N, CA, C and O atoms as a CHARMM CRD file, in Angstrom:
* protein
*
  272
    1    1 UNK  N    -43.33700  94.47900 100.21700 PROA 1      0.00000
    2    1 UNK  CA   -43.64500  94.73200  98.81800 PROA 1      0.00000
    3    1 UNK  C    -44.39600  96.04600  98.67300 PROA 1      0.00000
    4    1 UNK  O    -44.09900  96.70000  97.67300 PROA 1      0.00000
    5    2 UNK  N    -45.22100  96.49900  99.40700 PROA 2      0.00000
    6    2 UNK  CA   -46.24800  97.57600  99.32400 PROA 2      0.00000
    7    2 UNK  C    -45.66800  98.56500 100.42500 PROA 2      0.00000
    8    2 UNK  O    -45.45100  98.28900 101.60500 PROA 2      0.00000
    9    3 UNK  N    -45.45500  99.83000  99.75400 PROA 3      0.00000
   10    3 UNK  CA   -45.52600 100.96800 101.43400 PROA 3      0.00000
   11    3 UNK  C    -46.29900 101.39700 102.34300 PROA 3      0.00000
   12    3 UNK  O    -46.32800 102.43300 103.00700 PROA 3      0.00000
   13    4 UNK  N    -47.20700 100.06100 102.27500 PROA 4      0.00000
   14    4 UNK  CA   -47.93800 100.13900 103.18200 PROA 4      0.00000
   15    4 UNK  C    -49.13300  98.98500 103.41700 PROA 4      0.00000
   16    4 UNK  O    -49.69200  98.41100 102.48200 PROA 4      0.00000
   17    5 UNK  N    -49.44000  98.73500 104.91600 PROA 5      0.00000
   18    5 UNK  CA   -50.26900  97.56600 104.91200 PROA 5      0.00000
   19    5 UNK  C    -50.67600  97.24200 103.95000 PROA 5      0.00000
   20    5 UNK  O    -51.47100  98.12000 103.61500 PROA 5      0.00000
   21    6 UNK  N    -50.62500  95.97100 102.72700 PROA 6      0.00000
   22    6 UNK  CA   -51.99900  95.27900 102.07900 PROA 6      0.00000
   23    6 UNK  C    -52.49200  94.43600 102.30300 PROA 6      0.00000
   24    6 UNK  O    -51.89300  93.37000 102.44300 PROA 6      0.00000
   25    7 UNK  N    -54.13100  94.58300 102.46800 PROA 7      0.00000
   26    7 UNK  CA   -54.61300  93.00800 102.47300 PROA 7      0.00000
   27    7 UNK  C    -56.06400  92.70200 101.56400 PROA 7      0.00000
   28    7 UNK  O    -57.10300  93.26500 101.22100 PROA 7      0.00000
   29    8 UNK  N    -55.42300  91.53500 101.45500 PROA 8      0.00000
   30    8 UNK  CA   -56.48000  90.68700 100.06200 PROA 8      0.00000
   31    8 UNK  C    -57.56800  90.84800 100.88800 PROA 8      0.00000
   32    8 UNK  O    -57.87500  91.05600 102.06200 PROA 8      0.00000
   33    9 UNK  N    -58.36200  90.53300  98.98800 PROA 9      0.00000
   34    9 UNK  CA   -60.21500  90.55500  99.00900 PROA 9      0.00000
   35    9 UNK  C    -60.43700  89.53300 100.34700 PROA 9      0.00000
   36    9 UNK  O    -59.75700  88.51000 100.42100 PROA 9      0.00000
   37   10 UNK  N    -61.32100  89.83200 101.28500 PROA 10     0.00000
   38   10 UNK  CA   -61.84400  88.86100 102.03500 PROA 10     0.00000
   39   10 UNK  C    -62.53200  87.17000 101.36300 PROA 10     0.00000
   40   10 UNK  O    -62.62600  86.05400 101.87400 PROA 10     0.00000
   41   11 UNK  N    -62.88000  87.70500 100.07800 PROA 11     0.00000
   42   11 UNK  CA   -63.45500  86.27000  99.53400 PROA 11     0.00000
   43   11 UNK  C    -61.96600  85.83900  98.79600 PROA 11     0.00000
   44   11 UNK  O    -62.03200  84.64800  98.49000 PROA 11     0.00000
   45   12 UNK  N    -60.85900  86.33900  98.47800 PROA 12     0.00000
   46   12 UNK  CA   -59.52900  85.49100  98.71600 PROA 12     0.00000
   47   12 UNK  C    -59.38100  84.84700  99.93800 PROA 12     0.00000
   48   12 UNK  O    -59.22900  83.62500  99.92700 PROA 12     0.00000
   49   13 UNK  N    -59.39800  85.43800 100.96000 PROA 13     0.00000
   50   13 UNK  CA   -58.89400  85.08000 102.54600 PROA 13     0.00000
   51   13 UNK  C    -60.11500  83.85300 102.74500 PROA 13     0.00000
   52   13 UNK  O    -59.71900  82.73700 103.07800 PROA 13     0.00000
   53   14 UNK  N    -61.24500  84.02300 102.58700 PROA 14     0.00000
   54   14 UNK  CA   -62.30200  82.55300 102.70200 PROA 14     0.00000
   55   14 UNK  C    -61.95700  81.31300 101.83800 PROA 14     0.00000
   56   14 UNK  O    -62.26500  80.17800 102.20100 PROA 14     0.00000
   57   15 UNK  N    -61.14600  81.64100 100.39900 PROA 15     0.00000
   58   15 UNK  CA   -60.80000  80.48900  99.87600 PROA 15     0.00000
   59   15 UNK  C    -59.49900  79.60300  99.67700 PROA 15     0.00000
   60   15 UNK  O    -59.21800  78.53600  99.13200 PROA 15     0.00000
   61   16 UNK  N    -58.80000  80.67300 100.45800 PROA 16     0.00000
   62   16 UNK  CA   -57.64000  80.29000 101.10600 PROA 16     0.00000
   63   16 UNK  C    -57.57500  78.52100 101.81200 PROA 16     0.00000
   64   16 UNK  O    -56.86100  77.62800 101.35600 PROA 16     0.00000
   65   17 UNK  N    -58.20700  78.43100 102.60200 PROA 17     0.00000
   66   17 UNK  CA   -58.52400  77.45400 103.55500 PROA 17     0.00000
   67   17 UNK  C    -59.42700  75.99300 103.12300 PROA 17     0.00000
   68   17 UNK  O    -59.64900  74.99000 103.80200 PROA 17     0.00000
   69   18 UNK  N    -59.92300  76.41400 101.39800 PROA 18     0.00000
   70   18 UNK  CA   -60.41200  75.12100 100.68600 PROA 18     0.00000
   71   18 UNK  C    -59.51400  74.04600 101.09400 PROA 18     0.00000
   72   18 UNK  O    -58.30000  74.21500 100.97900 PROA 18     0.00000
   73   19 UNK  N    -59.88300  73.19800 101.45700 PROA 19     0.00000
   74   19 UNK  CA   -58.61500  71.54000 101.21400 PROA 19     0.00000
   75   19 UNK  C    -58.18800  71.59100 100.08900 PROA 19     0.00000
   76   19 UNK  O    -59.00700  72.15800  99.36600 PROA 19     0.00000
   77   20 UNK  N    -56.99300  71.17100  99.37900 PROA 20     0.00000
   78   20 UNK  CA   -56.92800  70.47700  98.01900 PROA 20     0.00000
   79   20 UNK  C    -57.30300  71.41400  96.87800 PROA 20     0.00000
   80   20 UNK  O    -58.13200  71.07600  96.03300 PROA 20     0.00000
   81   21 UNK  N    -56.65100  72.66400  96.85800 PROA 21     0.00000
   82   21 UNK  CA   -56.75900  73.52400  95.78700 PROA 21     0.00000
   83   21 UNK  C    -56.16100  72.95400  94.78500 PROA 21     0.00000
   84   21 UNK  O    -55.16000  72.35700  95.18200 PROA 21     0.00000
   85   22 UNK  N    -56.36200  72.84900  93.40100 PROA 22     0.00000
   86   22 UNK  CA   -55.13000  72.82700  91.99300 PROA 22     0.00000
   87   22 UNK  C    -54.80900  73.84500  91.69200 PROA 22     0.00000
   88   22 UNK  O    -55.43100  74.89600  91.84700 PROA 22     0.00000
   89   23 UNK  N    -53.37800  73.61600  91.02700 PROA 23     0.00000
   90   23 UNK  CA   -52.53300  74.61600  90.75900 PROA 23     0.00000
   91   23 UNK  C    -53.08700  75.80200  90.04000 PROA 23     0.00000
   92   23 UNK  O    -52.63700  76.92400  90.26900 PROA 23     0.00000
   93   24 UNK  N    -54.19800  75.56300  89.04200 PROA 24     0.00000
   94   24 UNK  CA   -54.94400  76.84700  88.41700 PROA 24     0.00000
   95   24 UNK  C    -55.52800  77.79600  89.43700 PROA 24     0.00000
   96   24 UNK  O    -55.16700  78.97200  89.47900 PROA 24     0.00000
   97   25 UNK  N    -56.62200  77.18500  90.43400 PROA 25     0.00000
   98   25 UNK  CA   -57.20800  77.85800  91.16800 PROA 25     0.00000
   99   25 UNK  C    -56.36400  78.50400  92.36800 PROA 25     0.00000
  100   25 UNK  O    -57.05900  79.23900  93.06900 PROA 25     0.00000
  101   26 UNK  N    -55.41900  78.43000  92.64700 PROA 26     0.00000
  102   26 UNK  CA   -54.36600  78.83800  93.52300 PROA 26     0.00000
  103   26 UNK  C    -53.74000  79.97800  92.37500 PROA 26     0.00000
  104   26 UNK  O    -53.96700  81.11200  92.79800 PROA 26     0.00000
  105   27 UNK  N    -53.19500  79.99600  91.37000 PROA 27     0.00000
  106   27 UNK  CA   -52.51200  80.60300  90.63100 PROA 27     0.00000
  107   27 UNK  C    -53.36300  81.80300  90.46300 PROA 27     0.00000
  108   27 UNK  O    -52.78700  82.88100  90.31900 PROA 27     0.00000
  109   28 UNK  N    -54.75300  81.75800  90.46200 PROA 28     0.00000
  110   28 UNK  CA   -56.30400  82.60800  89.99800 PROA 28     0.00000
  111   28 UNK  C    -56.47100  83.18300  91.43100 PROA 28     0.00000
  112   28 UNK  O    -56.79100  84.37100  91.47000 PROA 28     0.00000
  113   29 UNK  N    -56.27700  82.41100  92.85500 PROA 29     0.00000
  114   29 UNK  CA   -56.42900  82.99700  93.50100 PROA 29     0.00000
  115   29 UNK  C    -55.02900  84.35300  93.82600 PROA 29     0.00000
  116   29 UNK  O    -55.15400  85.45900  94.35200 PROA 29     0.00000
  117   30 UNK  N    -54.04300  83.81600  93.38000 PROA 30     0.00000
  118   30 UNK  CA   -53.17200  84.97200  94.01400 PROA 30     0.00000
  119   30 UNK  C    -52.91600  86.64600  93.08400 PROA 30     0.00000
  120   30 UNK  O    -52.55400  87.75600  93.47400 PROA 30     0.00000
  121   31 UNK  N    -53.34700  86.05800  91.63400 PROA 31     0.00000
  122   31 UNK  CA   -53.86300  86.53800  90.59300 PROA 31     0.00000
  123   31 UNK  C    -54.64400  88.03400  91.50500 PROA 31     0.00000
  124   31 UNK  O    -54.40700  89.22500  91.71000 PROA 31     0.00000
  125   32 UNK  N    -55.79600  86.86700  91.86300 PROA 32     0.00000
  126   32 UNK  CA   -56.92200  88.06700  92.52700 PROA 32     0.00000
  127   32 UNK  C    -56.80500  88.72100  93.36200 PROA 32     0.00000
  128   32 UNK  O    -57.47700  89.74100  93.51600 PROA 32     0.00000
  129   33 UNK  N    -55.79000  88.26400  94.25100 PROA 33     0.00000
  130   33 UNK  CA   -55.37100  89.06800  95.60500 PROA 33     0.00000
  131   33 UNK  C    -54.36600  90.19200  95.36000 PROA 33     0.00000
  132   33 UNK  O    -54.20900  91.08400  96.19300 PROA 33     0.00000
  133   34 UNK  N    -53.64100  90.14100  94.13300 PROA 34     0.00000
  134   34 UNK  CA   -53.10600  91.09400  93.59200 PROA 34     0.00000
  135   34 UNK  C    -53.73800  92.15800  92.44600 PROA 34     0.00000
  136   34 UNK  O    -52.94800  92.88400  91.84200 PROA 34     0.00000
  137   35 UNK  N    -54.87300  92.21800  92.22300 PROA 35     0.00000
  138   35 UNK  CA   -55.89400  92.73000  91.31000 PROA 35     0.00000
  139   35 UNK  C    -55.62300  94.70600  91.47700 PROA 35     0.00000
  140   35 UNK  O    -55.62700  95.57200  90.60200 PROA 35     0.00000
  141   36 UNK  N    -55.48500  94.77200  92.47200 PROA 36     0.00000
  142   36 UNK  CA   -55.44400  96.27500  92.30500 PROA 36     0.00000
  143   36 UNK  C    -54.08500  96.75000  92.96600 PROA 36     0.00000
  144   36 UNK  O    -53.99300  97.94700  93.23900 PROA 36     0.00000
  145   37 UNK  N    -53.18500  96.03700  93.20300 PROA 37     0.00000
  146   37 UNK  CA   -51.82600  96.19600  92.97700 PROA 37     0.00000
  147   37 UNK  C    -51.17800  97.03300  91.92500 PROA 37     0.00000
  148   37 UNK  O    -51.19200  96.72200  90.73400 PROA 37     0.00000
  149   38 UNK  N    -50.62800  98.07100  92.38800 PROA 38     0.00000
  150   38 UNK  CA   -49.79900  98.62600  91.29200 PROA 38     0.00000
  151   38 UNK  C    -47.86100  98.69000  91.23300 PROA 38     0.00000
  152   38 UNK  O    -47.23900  98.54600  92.28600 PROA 38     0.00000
  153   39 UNK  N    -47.46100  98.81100  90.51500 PROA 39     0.00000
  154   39 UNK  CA   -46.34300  98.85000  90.80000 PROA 39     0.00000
  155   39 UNK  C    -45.34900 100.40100  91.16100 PROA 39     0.00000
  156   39 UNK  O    -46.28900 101.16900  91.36800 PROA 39     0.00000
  157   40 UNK  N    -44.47800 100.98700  91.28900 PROA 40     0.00000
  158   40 UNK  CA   -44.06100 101.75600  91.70200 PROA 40     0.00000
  159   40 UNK  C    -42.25600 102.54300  91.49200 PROA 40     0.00000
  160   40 UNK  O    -41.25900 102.58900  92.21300 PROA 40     0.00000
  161   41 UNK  N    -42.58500 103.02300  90.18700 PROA 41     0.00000
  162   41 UNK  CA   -41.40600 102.97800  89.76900 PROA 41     0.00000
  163   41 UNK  C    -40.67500 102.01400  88.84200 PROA 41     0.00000
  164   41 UNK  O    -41.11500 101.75300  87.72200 PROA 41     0.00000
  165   42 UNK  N    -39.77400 101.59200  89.23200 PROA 42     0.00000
  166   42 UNK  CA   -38.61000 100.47600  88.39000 PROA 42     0.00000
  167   42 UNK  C    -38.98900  99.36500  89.62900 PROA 42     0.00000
  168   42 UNK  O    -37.95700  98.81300  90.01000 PROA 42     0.00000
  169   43 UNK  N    -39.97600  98.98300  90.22000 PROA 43     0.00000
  170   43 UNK  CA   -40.15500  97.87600  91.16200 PROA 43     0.00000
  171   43 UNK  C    -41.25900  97.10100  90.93900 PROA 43     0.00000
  172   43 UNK  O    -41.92200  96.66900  91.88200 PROA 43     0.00000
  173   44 UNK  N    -41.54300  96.86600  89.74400 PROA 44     0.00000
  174   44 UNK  CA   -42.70100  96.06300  88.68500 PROA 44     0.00000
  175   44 UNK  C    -42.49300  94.47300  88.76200 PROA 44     0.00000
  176   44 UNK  O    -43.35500  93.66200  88.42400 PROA 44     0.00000
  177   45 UNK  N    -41.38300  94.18900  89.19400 PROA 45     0.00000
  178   45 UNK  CA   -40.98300  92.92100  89.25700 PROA 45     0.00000
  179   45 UNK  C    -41.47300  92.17500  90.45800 PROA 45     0.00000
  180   45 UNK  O    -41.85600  91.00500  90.46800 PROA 45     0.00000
  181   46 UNK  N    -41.40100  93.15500  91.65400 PROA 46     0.00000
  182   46 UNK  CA   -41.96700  93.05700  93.15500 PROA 46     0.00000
  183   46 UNK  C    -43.18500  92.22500  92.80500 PROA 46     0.00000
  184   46 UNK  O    -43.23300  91.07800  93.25100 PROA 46     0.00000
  185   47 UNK  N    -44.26200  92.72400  91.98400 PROA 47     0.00000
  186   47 UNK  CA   -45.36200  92.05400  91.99400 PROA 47     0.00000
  187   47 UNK  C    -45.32400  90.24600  91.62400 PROA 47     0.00000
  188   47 UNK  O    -46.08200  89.43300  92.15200 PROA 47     0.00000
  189   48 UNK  N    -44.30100  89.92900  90.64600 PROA 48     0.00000
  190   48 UNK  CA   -44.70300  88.80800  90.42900 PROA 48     0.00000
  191   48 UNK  C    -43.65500  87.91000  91.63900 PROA 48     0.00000
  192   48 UNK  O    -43.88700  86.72600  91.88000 PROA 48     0.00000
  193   49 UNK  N    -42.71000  88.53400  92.20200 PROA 49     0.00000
  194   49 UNK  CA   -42.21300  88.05700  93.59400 PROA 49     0.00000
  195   49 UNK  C    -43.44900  88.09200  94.32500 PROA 49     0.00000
  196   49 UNK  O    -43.64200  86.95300  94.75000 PROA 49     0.00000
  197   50 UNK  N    -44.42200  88.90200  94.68900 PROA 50     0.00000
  198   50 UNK  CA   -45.54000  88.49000  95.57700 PROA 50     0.00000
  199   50 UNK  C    -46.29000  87.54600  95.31700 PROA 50     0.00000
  200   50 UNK  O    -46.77000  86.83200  96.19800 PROA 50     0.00000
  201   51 UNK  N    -46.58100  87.34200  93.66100 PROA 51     0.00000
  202   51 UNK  CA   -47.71300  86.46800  93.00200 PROA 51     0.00000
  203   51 UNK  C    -46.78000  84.96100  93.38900 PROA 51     0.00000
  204   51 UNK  O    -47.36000  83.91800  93.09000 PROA 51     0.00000
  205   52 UNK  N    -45.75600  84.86600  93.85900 PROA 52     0.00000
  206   52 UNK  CA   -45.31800  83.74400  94.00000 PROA 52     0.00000
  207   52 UNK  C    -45.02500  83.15800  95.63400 PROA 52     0.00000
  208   52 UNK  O    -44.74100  82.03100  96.03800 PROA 52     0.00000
  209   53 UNK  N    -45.20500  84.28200  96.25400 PROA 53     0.00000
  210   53 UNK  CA   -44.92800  84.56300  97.54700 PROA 53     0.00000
  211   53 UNK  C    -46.52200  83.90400  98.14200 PROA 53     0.00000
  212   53 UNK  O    -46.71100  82.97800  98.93000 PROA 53     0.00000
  213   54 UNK  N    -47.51100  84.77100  97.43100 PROA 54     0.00000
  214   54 UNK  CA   -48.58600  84.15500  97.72800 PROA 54     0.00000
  215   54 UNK  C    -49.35500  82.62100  97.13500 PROA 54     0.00000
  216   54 UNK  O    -50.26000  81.99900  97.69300 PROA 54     0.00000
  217   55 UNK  N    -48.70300  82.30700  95.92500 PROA 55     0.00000
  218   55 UNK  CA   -49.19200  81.07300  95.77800 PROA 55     0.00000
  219   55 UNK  C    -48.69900  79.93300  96.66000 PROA 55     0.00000
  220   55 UNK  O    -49.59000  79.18300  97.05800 PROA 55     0.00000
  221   56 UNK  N    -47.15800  79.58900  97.13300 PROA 56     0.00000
  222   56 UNK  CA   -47.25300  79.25400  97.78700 PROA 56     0.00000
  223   56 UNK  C    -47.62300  79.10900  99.48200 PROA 56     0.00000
  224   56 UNK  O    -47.64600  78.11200 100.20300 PROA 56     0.00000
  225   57 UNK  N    -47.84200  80.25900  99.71300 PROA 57     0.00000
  226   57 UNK  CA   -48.66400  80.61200 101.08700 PROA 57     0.00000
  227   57 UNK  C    -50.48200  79.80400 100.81100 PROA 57     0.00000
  228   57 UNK  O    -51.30100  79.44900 101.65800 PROA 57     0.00000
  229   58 UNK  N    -50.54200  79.76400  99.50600 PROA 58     0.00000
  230   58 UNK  CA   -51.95300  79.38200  99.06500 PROA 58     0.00000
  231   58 UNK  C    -51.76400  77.72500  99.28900 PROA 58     0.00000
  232   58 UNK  O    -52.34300  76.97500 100.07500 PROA 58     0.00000
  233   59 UNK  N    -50.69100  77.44200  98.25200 PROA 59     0.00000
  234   59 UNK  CA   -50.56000  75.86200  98.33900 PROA 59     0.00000
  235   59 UNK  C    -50.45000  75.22700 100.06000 PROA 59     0.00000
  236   59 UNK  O    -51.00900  74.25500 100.56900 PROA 59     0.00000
  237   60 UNK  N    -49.58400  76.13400 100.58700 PROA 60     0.00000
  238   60 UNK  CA   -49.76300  75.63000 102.62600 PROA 60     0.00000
  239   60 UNK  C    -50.81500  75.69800 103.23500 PROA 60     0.00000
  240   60 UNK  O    -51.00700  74.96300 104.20400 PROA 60     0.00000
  241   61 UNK  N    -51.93100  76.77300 102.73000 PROA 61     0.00000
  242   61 UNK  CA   -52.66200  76.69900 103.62100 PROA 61     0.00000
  243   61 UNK  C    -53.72400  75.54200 103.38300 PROA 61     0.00000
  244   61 UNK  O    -54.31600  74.84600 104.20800 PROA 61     0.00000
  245   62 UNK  N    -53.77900  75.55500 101.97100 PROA 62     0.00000
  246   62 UNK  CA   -54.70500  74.38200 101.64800 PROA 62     0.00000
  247   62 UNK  C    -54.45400  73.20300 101.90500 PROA 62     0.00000
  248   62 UNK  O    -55.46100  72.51500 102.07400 PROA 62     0.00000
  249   63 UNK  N    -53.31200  72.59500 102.02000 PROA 63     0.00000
  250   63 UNK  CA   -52.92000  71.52800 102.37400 PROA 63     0.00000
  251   63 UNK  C    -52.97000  71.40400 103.80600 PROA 63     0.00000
  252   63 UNK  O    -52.78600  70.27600 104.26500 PROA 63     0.00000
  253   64 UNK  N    -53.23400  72.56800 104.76700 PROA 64     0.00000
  254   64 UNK  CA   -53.31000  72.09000 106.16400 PROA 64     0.00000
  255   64 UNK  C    -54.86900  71.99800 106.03700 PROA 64     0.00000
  256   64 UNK  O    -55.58400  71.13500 106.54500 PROA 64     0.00000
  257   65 UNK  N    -55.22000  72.95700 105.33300 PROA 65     0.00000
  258   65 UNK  CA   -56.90500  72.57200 105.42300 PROA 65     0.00000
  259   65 UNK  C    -57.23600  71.06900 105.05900 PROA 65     0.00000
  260   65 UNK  O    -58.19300  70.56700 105.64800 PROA 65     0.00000
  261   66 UNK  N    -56.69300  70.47400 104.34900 PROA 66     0.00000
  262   66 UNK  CA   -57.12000  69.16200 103.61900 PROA 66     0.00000
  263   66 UNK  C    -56.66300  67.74700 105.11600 PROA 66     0.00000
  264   66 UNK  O    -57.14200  66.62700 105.29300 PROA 66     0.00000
  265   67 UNK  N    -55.84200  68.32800 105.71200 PROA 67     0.00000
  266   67 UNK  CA   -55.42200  67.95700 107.33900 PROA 67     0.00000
  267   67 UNK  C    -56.51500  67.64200 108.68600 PROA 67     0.00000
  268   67 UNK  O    -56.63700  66.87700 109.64300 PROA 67     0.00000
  269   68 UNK  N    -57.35000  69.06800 107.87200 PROA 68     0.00000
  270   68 UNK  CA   -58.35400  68.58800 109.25000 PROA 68     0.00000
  271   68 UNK  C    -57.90900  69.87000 110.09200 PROA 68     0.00000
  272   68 UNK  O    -58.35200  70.04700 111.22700 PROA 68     0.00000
């Protein structure tokens, strides 16, 4: 998506791993991890392919957290 490495706020990456996120706070978190994201051209769409890319990467991780 990006031409080049990105990586989310570290206090995204710490709340990643909550057990048992809801769908708002997952949606808020990927929200935030995309905060200074810009788009690039006619490829504006990319972003909300990531915002979805990352919520569910959000919904997996929390659910392994809630695992133990």
């Amino acid at each position: 998506v990006a031409p080049r490495p990105y990586r989310v706020y570290g206090s995204v990456e710490e709340e990643v791993t909550t057990p048992n996120l809801d769908e708002e706070t997952i949606a808020g978190l990927a929200d935030h991890a995309l905060l200074d994201a810009e788009p690039l051209g006619k490829n504006g769409y990319k972003l909300e392919l990531a915002a979805s890319l990352l919520r569910e990467a959000i919904r997996e991780l929390s659910a392994a957290g809630a695992d133990g």
